[in-house]
Amino acid sequence: MKVLVTGATGYIGGRLVPELVAAGHEVRVLVRSPERLTDVPWRPQVDVAVGDLLDADATRKACRGMEVAYHLVHAMSARGAFEAREVAAAQNLADGAARGGVSRIVYLGGLHPNGVKLSRHLHSRVAVGEVFLRGVVPAIVLQAGIVIGSGSASFEMIRHLTDVLPYMPAPRWVRNRVQPIAIRDALHYLVQAASAPGDWNRTFDIGGPDVLRYGQMMNTYALEAGLRQRAIAALPVLTPWLASQWVHLVTPIPRNLAVPIIESLQHDCVVREHDIDGVIPPRAEGMLSYRQAVRLALRRESAGEVPTSWRDSSISGIASDPLPSDPEWAGTTVYTDERTIEGSDSPEEAWQRIEAIGGENGWYSFPLAWAARGWFDRLIGGVGLRRGRRSAARLHTGDALDFWRVESLDRGHSLRLRAEMRMPGRAWLELRVDPSDSGNTYRQRAVFFPRGLTGRLYWWSLAPFHGVIFTGMASRIAGNAPSRRSRTPAPNRQEGTR
């Protein structure tokens, strides 16, 4: 079958696409940033359409000639009118599917109770599902609760809360019942939904075999991780907002992601009907229990086999435009810090240090300053340094790297990072290595586009630290002694010129 997938750069979509390809489907993906697919192994096996779901014409073109369309785009945001945007995007897909001859839409929504006030996050997922169910094209709307797998935000939250806190004063929702599903089983239902017999236009609840309280999920994780059982005290004073701030501080999950997750745990979320079994039977080997799913997730993370992660998602409110080319800086205030060093190591050795930067490997200079900037970012609601990196040694375009995002990667030669920390402006960091007679020529450039007076003051307040941080970083990457100075140690200020 010819299948369109939206959200292919996300956690679920990035795992679904290779499963669909393996099942023999012809896959087209609709993405806004095709460069994020540069390094994924299945890229040569799919057709890439570039566009935004909020662009009706681009969506209609992507749907043309397709038989099934998957909608896997969902904003995890704690602020803004994201529901209106999500509904508009869903409507564009529904209209484009109708005009393009699509015979089925498959949407992964959220498991939720009836008759209660839902969180904004869950309410938006219900609203999107209703758009498809009202449309001309029949829709299978799968409703899942907590998805457990290596790299999933829900699993990461459970993991880090349990790892960090031997005793947990917790909100009342730790007593709520939830029905988690392993990522492997969720993908099974999604893949089979493309060819499921029948002209279905309805919702189907999906979940794993276990119904657990959230506190039980944390202690089951503790058993699998070789930890002692955690004492959990449910306190009525911890509101969802306060709980999300706590999660933000003690786990790598940023605040804008923690808030919607916590808000969605305020009620029991269990499967109400099992009608899906009559349409899509479970996997032949049976569904994974919660404990089996945790065990598999831990095994994959310890082996460095995490194909997608919540870290892959862009950060709401952070500008995602790529670094403008130098000629486009005319008439714009730009600050740069540029350093060039002749290193004695080979280019290959220098590149290994470039590609291993960040996460547990650190940033090669003044670790206290990096840590302080990371904690400050967490305190004001940013992602901080604890987001880390997916692999300890290898980067891919689109990867999260502490409070940066890999915007461009020419392996063995250059790396460009886009800042996702909170700051009054936009920033990039470029690292590049070339062969030279002495070994390697290492070039490093920080670029900052300030926003207003606050942005200018921000840059100049940090300029004294740049002399230490960036010089030490450049020297160590090039393979020289930390005391060796760069050719251009001073930061530059440029008013729209190069």
CSV table of C-alpha atoms in Angstrom, one decimal:
chain,number,residue,atom,x,y,z
A,1,MET,CA,0.0,0.0,0.0
A,2,LYS,CA,1.0,3.6,-0.5
A,3,VAL,CA,1.2,5.2,2.9
A,4,LEU,CA,1.8,8.8,4.1
A,5,VAL,CA,3.3,9.4,7.5
A,6,THR,CA,3.2,12.8,9.3
A,7,GLY,CA,5.4,13.2,12.3
A,8,ALA,CA,8.2,11.0,11.0
A,9,THR,CA,10.8,12.9,13.0
A,10,GLY,CA,9.0,12.3,16.3
A,11,TYR,CA,9.3,9.5,18.8
A,12,ILE,CA,6.5,7.3,17.4
A,13,GLY,CA,6.7,8.3,13.8
A,14,GLY,CA,10.5,7.7,13.6
A,15,ARG,CA,9.9,4.1,14.8
A,16,LEU,CA,6.8,3.5,12.7
A,17,VAL,CA,8.3,4.3,9.3
A,18,PRO,CA,10.9,1.5,9.2
A,19,GLU,CA,8.2,-0.9,10.4
A,20,LEU,CA,5.9,0.1,7.5
A,21,VAL,CA,8.8,-0.3,5.1
A,22,ALA,CA,9.6,-3.7,6.5
A,23,ALA,CA,5.9,-4.7,6.0
A,24,GLY,CA,6.2,-3.9,2.3
A,25,HIS,CA,4.4,-0.5,2.1
A,26,GLU,CA,5.5,2.3,-0.1
A,27,VAL,CA,6.1,5.2,2.4
A,28,ARG,CA,6.0,8.9,1.9
A,29,VAL,CA,6.8,11.2,4.8
A,30,LEU,CA,5.7,14.8,5.2
A,31,VAL,CA,8.3,16.9,7.2
A,32,ARG,CA,9.1,20.5,7.7
A,33,SER,CA,12.8,20.0,8.1
A,34,PRO,CA,14.1,17.3,5.8
A,35,GLU,CA,17.7,17.7,7.1
A,36,ARG,CA,16.5,15.9,10.2
A,37,LEU,CA,16.2,12.8,8.2
A,38,THR,CA,19.8,13.0,6.8
A,39,ASP,CA,21.2,10.3,9.0
A,40,VAL,CA,18.3,8.0,9.6
A,41,PRO,CA,18.9,4.5,8.1
A,42,TRP,CA,15.5,4.3,6.3
A,43,ARG,CA,15.9,7.7,4.5
A,44,PRO,CA,16.8,6.1,1.1
A,45,GLN,CA,13.7,3.8,1.3
A,46,VAL,CA,11.1,6.6,1.5
A,47,ASP,CA,9.8,9.5,-0.5
A,48,VAL,CA,10.2,12.8,1.4
A,49,ALA,CA,7.7,15.6,0.9
A,50,VAL,CA,8.6,18.9,2.4
A,51,GLY,CA,5.9,21.0,3.9
A,52,ASP,CA,3.9,22.0,7.0
A,53,LEU,CA,0.5,20.5,7.9
A,54,LEU,CA,-0.7,24.1,8.5
A,55,ASP,CA,-0.1,24.6,4.8
A,56,ALA,CA,-3.2,23.2,3.1
A,57,ASP,CA,-1.6,23.1,-0.4
A,58,ALA,CA,1.5,21.3,0.8
A,59,THR,CA,-0.6,18.8,2.7
A,60,ARG,CA,-2.9,18.2,-0.3
A,61,LYS,CA,0.1,17.5,-2.5
A,62,ALA,CA,1.6,15.1,0.0
A,63,CYS,CA,-1.7,13.1,0.1
A,64,ARG,CA,-2.0,12.8,-3.6
A,65,GLY,CA,-1.8,9.2,-4.7
A,66,MET,CA,-1.7,7.8,-1.1
A,67,GLU,CA,-4.0,5.1,0.2
A,68,VAL,CA,-3.5,5.5,3.9
A,69,ALA,CA,-2.4,8.6,5.9
A,70,TYR,CA,-1.0,8.4,9.4
A,71,HIS,CA,-1.3,11.4,11.7
A,72,LEU,CA,1.4,11.3,14.4
A,73,VAL,CA,2.0,15.0,15.0
A,74,HIS,CA,1.2,16.3,18.5
A,75,ALA,CA,2.5,19.4,20.3
A,76,MET,CA,3.5,18.8,23.9
A,77,SER,CA,3.3,22.4,25.1
A,78,ALA,CA,2.3,24.0,28.4
A,79,ARG,CA,1.4,27.3,26.9
A,80,GLY,CA,-0.1,29.0,23.8
A,81,ALA,CA,-3.1,28.2,21.6
A,82,PHE,CA,-1.6,24.8,20.5
A,83,GLU,CA,-5.0,23.1,20.3
A,84,ALA,CA,-6.3,25.5,17.6
A,85,ARG,CA,-3.1,24.8,15.6
A,86,GLU,CA,-3.5,21.1,16.1
A,87,VAL,CA,-7.1,21.1,15.0
A,88,ALA,CA,-6.3,23.2,11.9
A,89,ALA,CA,-3.5,20.8,11.0
A,90,ALA,CA,-5.8,17.8,11.4
A,91,GLN,CA,-8.5,19.5,9.3
A,92,ASN,CA,-5.9,20.2,6.5
A,93,LEU,CA,-4.9,16.5,6.5
A,94,ALA,CA,-8.6,15.4,6.5
A,95,ASP,CA,-9.3,17.7,3.6
A,96,GLY,CA,-6.2,16.7,1.7
A,97,ALA,CA,-6.9,13.0,2.2
A,98,ALA,CA,-10.4,13.4,0.8
A,99,ARG,CA,-9.1,15.3,-2.3
A,100,GLY,CA,-6.1,13.0,-2.7
A,101,GLY,CA,-8.0,9.7,-2.8
A,102,VAL,CA,-6.9,8.4,0.6
A,103,SER,CA,-9.1,5.6,1.8
A,104,ARG,CA,-8.1,5.6,5.5
A,105,ILE,CA,-6.6,7.9,8.1
A,106,VAL,CA,-4.9,6.4,11.2
A,107,TYR,CA,-4.4,8.6,14.2
A,108,LEU,CA,-2.8,7.8,17.6
A,109,GLY,CA,-4.7,9.7,20.3
A,110,GLY,CA,-4.7,9.6,24.0
A,111,LEU,CA,-6.5,7.1,26.3
A,112,HIS,CA,-8.9,9.1,28.6
A,113,PRO,CA,-11.9,8.7,30.9
A,114,ASN,CA,-15.3,10.0,30.0
A,115,GLY,CA,-17.4,12.5,31.9
A,116,VAL,CA,-14.4,14.4,33.5
A,117,LYS,CA,-12.6,17.6,32.6
A,118,LEU,CA,-9.6,16.7,30.6
A,119,SER,CA,-6.2,18.4,30.6
A,120,ARG,CA,-5.5,20.7,27.7
A,121,HIS,CA,-3.1,18.1,26.4
A,122,LEU,CA,-5.7,15.3,26.4
A,123,HIS,CA,-8.5,17.6,25.3
A,124,SER,CA,-6.5,18.6,22.2
A,125,ARG,CA,-5.9,14.9,21.3
A,126,VAL,CA,-9.6,14.2,21.6
A,127,ALA,CA,-10.4,17.2,19.5
A,128,VAL,CA,-8.0,16.1,16.7
A,129,GLY,CA,-9.6,12.6,16.7
A,130,GLU,CA,-13.0,14.2,16.3
A,131,VAL,CA,-11.9,16.1,13.3
A,132,PHE,CA,-11.0,12.9,11.5
A,133,LEU,CA,-14.1,11.0,12.6
A,134,ARG,CA,-16.3,13.8,11.2
A,135,GLY,CA,-14.3,13.8,7.9
A,136,VAL,CA,-15.1,12.2,4.6
A,137,VAL,CA,-12.3,9.7,4.8
A,138,PRO,CA,-12.9,6.9,7.4
A,139,ALA,CA,-10.5,7.0,10.4
A,140,ILE,CA,-9.2,4.5,12.8
A,141,VAL,CA,-8.4,6.5,16.0
A,142,LEU,CA,-6.2,4.4,18.4
A,143,GLN,CA,-6.3,5.7,21.9
A,144,ALA,CA,-3.2,4.8,24.0
A,145,GLY,CA,-2.1,5.8,27.5
A,146,ILE,CA,1.5,5.8,28.8
A,147,VAL,CA,3.9,4.4,26.1
A,148,ILE,CA,6.8,2.5,27.6
A,149,GLY,CA,10.0,2.2,25.6
A,150,SER,CA,13.6,3.3,25.5
A,151,GLY,CA,13.6,7.1,25.0
A,152,SER,CA,9.9,7.7,25.7
A,153,ALA,CA,9.1,10.8,27.8
A,154,SER,CA,6.9,8.8,30.2
A,155,PHE,CA,9.5,6.1,30.7
A,156,GLU,CA,12.2,8.7,31.3
A,157,MET,CA,10.1,10.5,33.9
A,158,ILE,CA,9.5,7.2,35.8
A,159,ARG,CA,13.1,6.2,35.5
A,160,HIS,CA,14.7,9.5,36.8
A,161,LEU,CA,12.2,10.0,39.6
A,162,THR,CA,12.8,6.5,40.9
A,163,ASP,CA,16.6,6.7,40.4
A,164,VAL,CA,17.0,10.1,42.1
A,165,LEU,CA,14.5,9.8,45.0
A,166,PRO,CA,14.8,7.0,47.6
A,167,TYR,CA,11.7,8.6,49.3
A,168,MET,CA,9.1,10.3,47.3
A,169,PRO,CA,6.6,12.8,48.6
A,170,ALA,CA,4.2,12.6,45.6
A,171,PRO,CA,0.9,14.0,44.4
A,172,ARG,CA,-2.3,12.1,44.8
A,173,TRP,CA,-2.2,11.0,41.2
A,174,VAL,CA,0.4,8.3,42.1
A,175,ARG,CA,-2.7,6.3,43.3
A,176,ASN,CA,-4.5,6.6,40.0
A,177,ARG,CA,-4.8,3.6,37.8
A,178,VAL,CA,-3.1,3.6,34.4
A,179,GLN,CA,-2.7,1.0,31.7
A,180,PRO,CA,0.7,1.4,30.0
A,181,ILE,CA,1.5,-0.1,26.6
A,182,ALA,CA,4.9,-1.2,25.3
A,183,ILE,CA,6.1,0.7,22.3
A,184,ARG,CA,6.5,-2.6,20.5
A,185,ASP,CA,2.8,-3.3,20.9
A,186,ALA,CA,1.7,0.2,20.0
A,187,LEU,CA,3.7,-0.1,16.8
A,188,HIS,CA,2.0,-3.4,16.0
A,189,TYR,CA,-1.4,-1.9,16.2
A,190,LEU,CA,-0.4,1.1,14.1
A,191,VAL,CA,1.2,-1.0,11.3
A,192,GLN,CA,-1.7,-3.4,11.2
A,193,ALA,CA,-4.2,-0.5,11.1
A,194,ALA,CA,-3.2,0.3,7.5
A,195,SER,CA,-4.6,-3.0,6.2
A,196,ALA,CA,-7.2,-3.9,8.8
A,197,PRO,CA,-10.3,-5.3,7.2
A,198,GLY,CA,-13.5,-3.3,7.4
A,199,ASP,CA,-14.6,0.3,6.7
A,200,TRP,CA,-14.0,1.5,10.3
A,201,ASN,CA,-14.6,5.1,11.4
A,202,ARG,CA,-14.3,5.0,15.2
A,203,THR,CA,-12.0,5.0,18.2
A,204,PHE,CA,-10.3,1.9,19.6
A,205,ASP,CA,-8.7,1.8,23.1
A,206,ILE,CA,-5.4,0.0,23.2
A,207,GLY,CA,-3.3,-0.9,26.3
A,208,GLY,CA,-1.0,-3.5,27.7
A,209,PRO,CA,-2.1,-6.4,29.9
A,210,ASP,CA,-1.4,-4.6,33.2
A,211,VAL,CA,-3.5,-2.1,35.1
A,212,LEU,CA,-1.3,-0.4,37.7
A,213,ARG,CA,-1.1,2.6,40.0
A,214,TYR,CA,1.5,5.1,39.0
A,215,GLY,CA,3.4,4.4,42.3
A,216,GLN,CA,3.4,0.7,41.4
A,217,MET,CA,5.0,1.5,38.0
A,218,MET,CA,7.8,3.4,39.7
A,219,ASN,CA,8.5,0.5,42.2
A,220,THR,CA,8.3,-2.1,39.4
A,221,TYR,CA,10.9,0.0,37.5
A,222,ALA,CA,13.0,0.0,40.8
A,223,LEU,CA,13.0,-3.8,40.8
A,224,GLU,CA,14.1,-4.1,37.2
A,225,ALA,CA,16.8,-1.5,37.8
A,226,GLY,CA,18.2,-3.3,40.8
A,227,LEU,CA,17.1,-0.6,43.2
A,228,ARG,CA,15.3,-0.8,46.6
A,229,GLN,CA,11.5,-0.3,46.7
A,230,ARG,CA,10.8,3.4,47.1
A,231,ALA,CA,8.6,4.7,49.9
A,232,ILE,CA,5.9,6.9,48.3
A,233,ALA,CA,3.7,9.3,50.3
A,234,ALA,CA,0.8,10.8,48.5
A,235,LEU,CA,0.3,14.4,49.6
A,236,PRO,CA,-2.8,16.4,48.8
A,237,VAL,CA,-0.9,19.7,48.7
A,238,LEU,CA,1.1,18.9,45.6
A,239,THR,CA,-0.9,20.5,42.8
A,240,PRO,CA,-0.2,19.4,39.1
A,241,TRP,CA,1.7,22.7,38.6
A,242,LEU,CA,3.9,22.2,41.6
A,243,ALA,CA,4.4,18.5,40.8
A,244,SER,CA,5.5,19.4,37.2
A,245,GLN,CA,8.0,22.0,38.6
A,246,TRP,CA,9.5,19.2,40.8
A,247,VAL,CA,9.7,16.8,37.9
A,248,HIS,CA,11.4,19.5,35.8
A,249,LEU,CA,14.1,20.0,38.5
A,250,VAL,CA,14.9,16.4,39.3
A,251,THR,CA,14.6,14.8,35.8
A,252,PRO,CA,15.8,15.8,32.4
A,253,ILE,CA,12.2,16.4,31.3
A,254,PRO,CA,11.8,20.1,30.5
A,255,ARG,CA,9.0,22.1,32.2
A,256,ASN,CA,7.0,22.6,29.0
A,257,LEU,CA,6.9,18.8,28.5
A,258,ALA,CA,6.5,17.9,32.2
A,259,VAL,CA,3.4,20.1,32.7
A,260,PRO,CA,1.2,18.4,30.0
A,261,ILE,CA,2.3,14.9,31.1
A,262,ILE,CA,1.5,15.6,34.8
A,263,GLU,CA,-1.8,17.2,34.0
A,264,SER,CA,-2.8,14.1,32.0
A,265,LEU,CA,-2.3,11.9,35.1
A,266,GLN,CA,-5.0,13.4,37.2
A,267,HIS,CA,-7.6,10.7,36.4
A,268,ASP,CA,-7.6,6.9,35.9
A,269,CYS,CA,-6.7,6.1,32.3
A,270,VAL,CA,-7.6,2.4,31.6
A,271,VAL,CA,-8.9,0.6,28.5
A,272,ARG,CA,-12.7,0.7,28.6
A,273,GLU,CA,-13.3,-1.7,25.7
A,274,HIS,CA,-11.3,-4.4,23.9
A,275,ASP,CA,-13.0,-4.1,20.4
A,276,ILE,CA,-9.6,-3.8,18.8
A,277,ASP,CA,-9.0,-7.5,19.4
A,278,GLY,CA,-11.7,-8.3,16.8
A,279,VAL,CA,-10.0,-6.0,14.2
A,280,ILE,CA,-6.3,-6.4,14.9
A,281,PRO,CA,-5.3,-9.4,17.0
A,282,PRO,CA,-2.3,-8.9,19.4
A,283,ARG,CA,1.1,-10.1,18.3
A,284,ALA,CA,1.5,-13.9,18.0
A,285,GLU,CA,3.9,-14.0,20.9
A,286,GLY,CA,1.6,-12.0,23.1
A,287,MET,CA,1.7,-8.4,24.5
A,288,LEU,CA,4.5,-7.3,26.7
A,289,SER,CA,3.8,-6.8,30.4
A,290,TYR,CA,4.8,-3.5,31.9
A,291,ARG,CA,7.8,-5.2,33.6
A,292,GLN,CA,8.9,-6.8,30.4
A,293,ALA,CA,8.6,-3.4,28.6
A,294,VAL,CA,10.8,-1.8,31.3
A,295,ARG,CA,13.4,-4.6,31.1
A,296,LEU,CA,13.6,-4.2,27.3
A,297,ALA,CA,13.8,-0.4,27.5
A,298,LEU,CA,16.7,-0.6,30.0
A,299,ARG,CA,18.5,-3.2,27.9
A,300,ARG,CA,18.2,-1.1,24.8
A,301,GLU,CA,19.4,2.1,26.6
A,302,SER,CA,22.4,0.3,28.2
A,303,ALA,CA,23.4,-1.0,24.7
A,304,GLY,CA,23.0,2.5,23.2
A,305,GLU,CA,20.2,1.3,20.9
A,306,VAL,CA,17.7,4.1,21.1
A,307,PRO,CA,16.4,4.8,17.6
A,308,THR,CA,14.1,7.7,18.7
A,309,SER,CA,13.7,9.7,21.8
A,310,TRP,CA,11.6,12.4,23.4
A,311,ARG,CA,14.7,14.5,23.0
A,312,ASP,CA,14.2,14.5,19.2
A,313,SER,CA,11.1,16.7,19.7
A,314,SER,CA,11.7,20.4,19.1
A,315,ILE,CA,11.3,22.7,22.1
A,316,SER,CA,8.1,24.8,22.0
A,317,GLY,CA,8.9,28.5,21.9
A,318,ILE,CA,12.5,28.1,20.6
A,319,ALA,CA,13.2,29.5,17.2
A,320,SER,CA,14.0,26.7,14.8
A,321,ASP,CA,15.1,28.7,11.7
A,322,PRO,CA,18.6,27.6,10.5
A,323,LEU,CA,21.6,29.9,10.8
A,324,PRO,CA,21.3,32.6,8.1
A,325,SER,CA,24.2,32.7,5.7
A,326,ASP,CA,26.7,35.4,6.2
A,327,PRO,CA,25.6,37.7,3.4
A,328,GLU,CA,22.1,37.8,5.0
A,329,TRP,CA,23.5,39.5,8.1
A,330,ALA,CA,23.6,42.9,6.4
A,331,GLY,CA,21.8,45.5,8.5
A,332,THR,CA,21.5,43.1,11.5
A,333,THR,CA,23.4,43.2,14.8
A,334,VAL,CA,25.4,40.0,15.1
A,335,TYR,CA,28.0,39.1,17.7
A,336,THR,CA,30.6,36.4,17.0
A,337,ASP,CA,33.4,34.7,18.9
A,338,GLU,CA,35.8,33.0,16.4
A,339,ARG,CA,38.9,31.0,17.1
A,340,THR,CA,41.3,29.1,14.9
A,341,ILE,CA,44.0,26.8,16.2
A,342,GLU,CA,46.6,24.7,14.6
A,343,GLY,CA,46.5,21.3,16.4
A,344,SER,CA,49.1,18.6,16.5
A,345,ASP,CA,46.6,15.7,16.5
A,346,SER,CA,45.3,14.2,13.3
A,347,PRO,CA,41.9,15.5,11.9
A,348,GLU,CA,40.3,12.2,12.7
A,349,GLU,CA,41.3,12.5,16.4
A,350,ALA,CA,40.1,16.1,16.6
A,351,TRP,CA,36.8,15.0,15.0
A,352,GLN,CA,36.3,12.2,17.5
A,353,ARG,CA,36.4,14.9,20.3
A,354,ILE,CA,34.0,17.1,18.3
A,355,GLU,CA,31.4,14.4,17.8
A,356,ALA,CA,31.7,13.2,21.4
A,357,ILE,CA,31.1,16.6,22.9
A,358,GLY,CA,28.5,17.2,25.5
A,359,GLY,CA,26.4,14.9,27.7
A,360,GLU,CA,28.6,12.9,30.1
A,361,ASN,CA,31.6,13.7,28.1
A,362,GLY,CA,31.3,17.4,28.9
A,363,TRP,CA,32.4,20.5,27.0
A,364,TYR,CA,36.1,20.3,27.5
A,365,SER,CA,36.5,23.5,29.5
A,366,PHE,CA,35.3,25.2,32.7
A,367,PRO,CA,32.7,22.5,33.7
A,368,LEU,CA,31.5,24.6,36.6
A,369,ALA,CA,30.5,27.4,34.2
A,370,TRP,CA,28.6,25.0,31.9
A,371,ALA,CA,26.9,23.4,34.9
A,372,ALA,CA,25.9,26.8,36.2
A,373,ARG,CA,24.4,27.8,32.9
A,374,GLY,CA,22.6,24.5,32.7
A,375,TRP,CA,21.0,24.9,36.2
A,376,PHE,CA,20.1,28.5,35.4
A,377,ASP,CA,18.3,27.4,32.3
A,378,ARG,CA,16.4,24.7,34.2
A,379,LEU,CA,15.3,27.3,36.8
A,380,ILE,CA,13.8,29.6,34.2
A,381,GLY,CA,12.0,26.7,32.5
A,382,GLY,CA,14.6,25.6,29.9
A,383,VAL,CA,15.9,22.1,29.1
A,384,GLY,CA,19.3,22.6,30.8
A,385,LEU,CA,22.2,20.2,30.4
A,386,ARG,CA,20.5,17.1,31.8
A,387,ARG,CA,18.8,16.3,28.5
A,388,GLY,CA,22.2,14.9,27.5
A,389,ARG,CA,22.6,13.1,24.2
A,390,ARG,CA,21.2,9.9,22.8
A,391,SER,CA,24.6,8.2,21.9
A,392,ALA,CA,27.9,8.8,23.8
A,393,ALA,CA,30.0,8.8,20.7
A,394,ARG,CA,27.9,9.5,17.6
A,395,LEU,CA,25.7,12.4,16.6
A,396,HIS,CA,23.0,12.7,14.0
A,397,THR,CA,21.3,15.7,12.3
A,398,GLY,CA,18.4,16.8,14.5
A,399,ASP,CA,19.8,15.2,17.7
A,400,ALA,CA,19.4,17.0,21.0
A,401,LEU,CA,22.7,17.8,22.7
A,402,ASP,CA,22.3,19.2,26.2
A,403,PHE,CA,20.7,22.6,25.5
A,404,TRP,CA,21.7,22.5,21.8
A,405,ARG,CA,20.3,20.9,18.7
A,406,VAL,CA,22.4,19.4,15.9
A,407,GLU,CA,21.4,21.6,13.0
A,408,SER,CA,24.0,20.5,10.5
A,409,LEU,CA,26.5,17.6,10.4
A,410,ASP,CA,29.2,16.8,7.9
A,411,ARG,CA,30.8,13.9,9.6
A,412,GLY,CA,34.5,14.1,9.9
A,413,HIS,CA,34.5,17.8,9.0
A,414,SER,CA,32.0,20.1,10.6
A,415,LEU,CA,29.2,20.3,13.2
A,416,ARG,CA,26.8,23.2,13.7
A,417,LEU,CA,24.6,23.4,16.9
A,418,ARG,CA,21.6,25.6,17.4
A,419,ALA,CA,20.9,26.8,20.9
A,420,GLU,CA,17.7,25.7,22.7
A,421,MET,CA,18.5,27.3,26.1
A,422,ARG,CA,16.4,30.3,27.1
A,423,MET,CA,18.1,33.5,26.2
A,424,PRO,CA,17.3,37.0,24.7
A,425,GLY,CA,18.3,36.1,21.2
A,426,ARG,CA,19.3,33.3,18.9
A,427,ALA,CA,22.6,31.5,19.0
A,428,TRP,CA,24.7,28.9,17.1
A,429,LEU,CA,28.0,27.2,17.7
A,430,GLU,CA,30.0,25.9,14.8
A,431,LEU,CA,33.0,23.4,15.1
A,432,ARG,CA,35.1,22.5,12.1
A,433,VAL,CA,38.3,20.6,11.5
A,434,ASP,CA,40.5,20.4,8.4
A,435,PRO,CA,43.8,18.7,7.6
A,436,SER,CA,47.0,20.8,7.9
A,437,ASP,CA,50.7,20.3,7.7
A,438,SER,CA,51.0,20.2,11.5
A,439,GLY,CA,48.1,17.9,11.9
A,440,ASN,CA,44.7,19.8,11.9
A,441,THR,CA,43.3,23.2,11.6
A,442,TYR,CA,40.4,23.6,14.1
A,443,ARG,CA,37.9,26.5,13.6
A,444,GLN,CA,35.3,27.4,16.1
A,445,ARG,CA,32.6,30.1,15.9
A,446,ALA,CA,29.9,31.2,18.2
A,447,VAL,CA,27.2,33.4,16.6
A,448,PHE,CA,24.6,35.3,18.5
A,449,PHE,CA,21.7,37.4,17.1
A,450,PRO,CA,20.6,39.6,20.1
A,451,ARG,CA,17.0,40.5,20.8
A,452,GLY,CA,16.8,44.2,21.9
A,453,LEU,CA,18.8,45.8,24.6
A,454,THR,CA,18.5,42.7,26.9
A,455,GLY,CA,20.2,40.6,24.2
A,456,ARG,CA,23.1,43.0,23.9
A,457,LEU,CA,23.6,43.1,27.6
A,458,TYR,CA,23.4,39.4,27.8
A,459,TRP,CA,26.2,38.9,25.3
A,460,TRP,CA,28.5,41.4,26.9
A,461,SER,CA,27.9,40.1,30.4
A,462,LEU,CA,29.2,36.7,29.2
A,463,ALA,CA,32.0,38.0,27.0
A,464,PRO,CA,34.7,37.7,29.9
A,465,PHE,CA,33.8,34.1,30.4
A,466,HIS,CA,34.0,33.3,26.6
A,467,GLY,CA,37.7,34.1,26.7
A,468,VAL,CA,38.2,31.2,29.2
A,469,ILE,CA,35.5,28.8,28.0
A,470,PHE,CA,35.9,29.0,24.3
A,471,THR,CA,39.7,29.2,24.3
A,472,GLY,CA,40.0,26.1,26.6
A,473,MET,CA,37.4,24.2,24.5
A,474,ALA,CA,39.2,25.0,21.2
A,475,SER,CA,42.6,24.0,22.6
A,476,ARG,CA,41.5,20.7,23.9
A,477,ILE,CA,39.5,19.7,20.8
A,478,ALA,CA,42.5,20.6,18.6
A,479,GLY,CA,44.7,18.4,20.8
A,480,ASN,CA,46.9,21.1,22.2
A,481,ALA,CA,47.8,22.1,25.8
A,482,PRO,CA,45.0,24.1,27.5
A,483,SER,CA,47.3,27.1,27.8
A,484,ARG,CA,47.8,27.5,24.0
A,485,ARG,CA,46.0,30.6,22.8
A,486,SER,CA,43.9,30.9,19.6
A,487,ARG,CA,44.6,33.3,16.8
A,488,THR,CA,41.5,35.4,17.5
A,489,PRO,CA,40.8,35.3,21.2
A,490,ALA,CA,38.5,38.3,21.4
A,491,PRO,CA,34.8,38.2,20.7
A,492,ASN,CA,33.7,40.3,17.7
A,493,ARG,CA,30.7,42.6,17.4
A,494,GLN,CA,29.3,43.1,13.9
A,495,GLU,CA,26.5,45.5,12.9
A,496,GLY,CA,25.3,43.7,9.8
A,497,THR,CA,28.7,43.3,8.1
A,498,ARG,CA,31.1,40.5,7.5
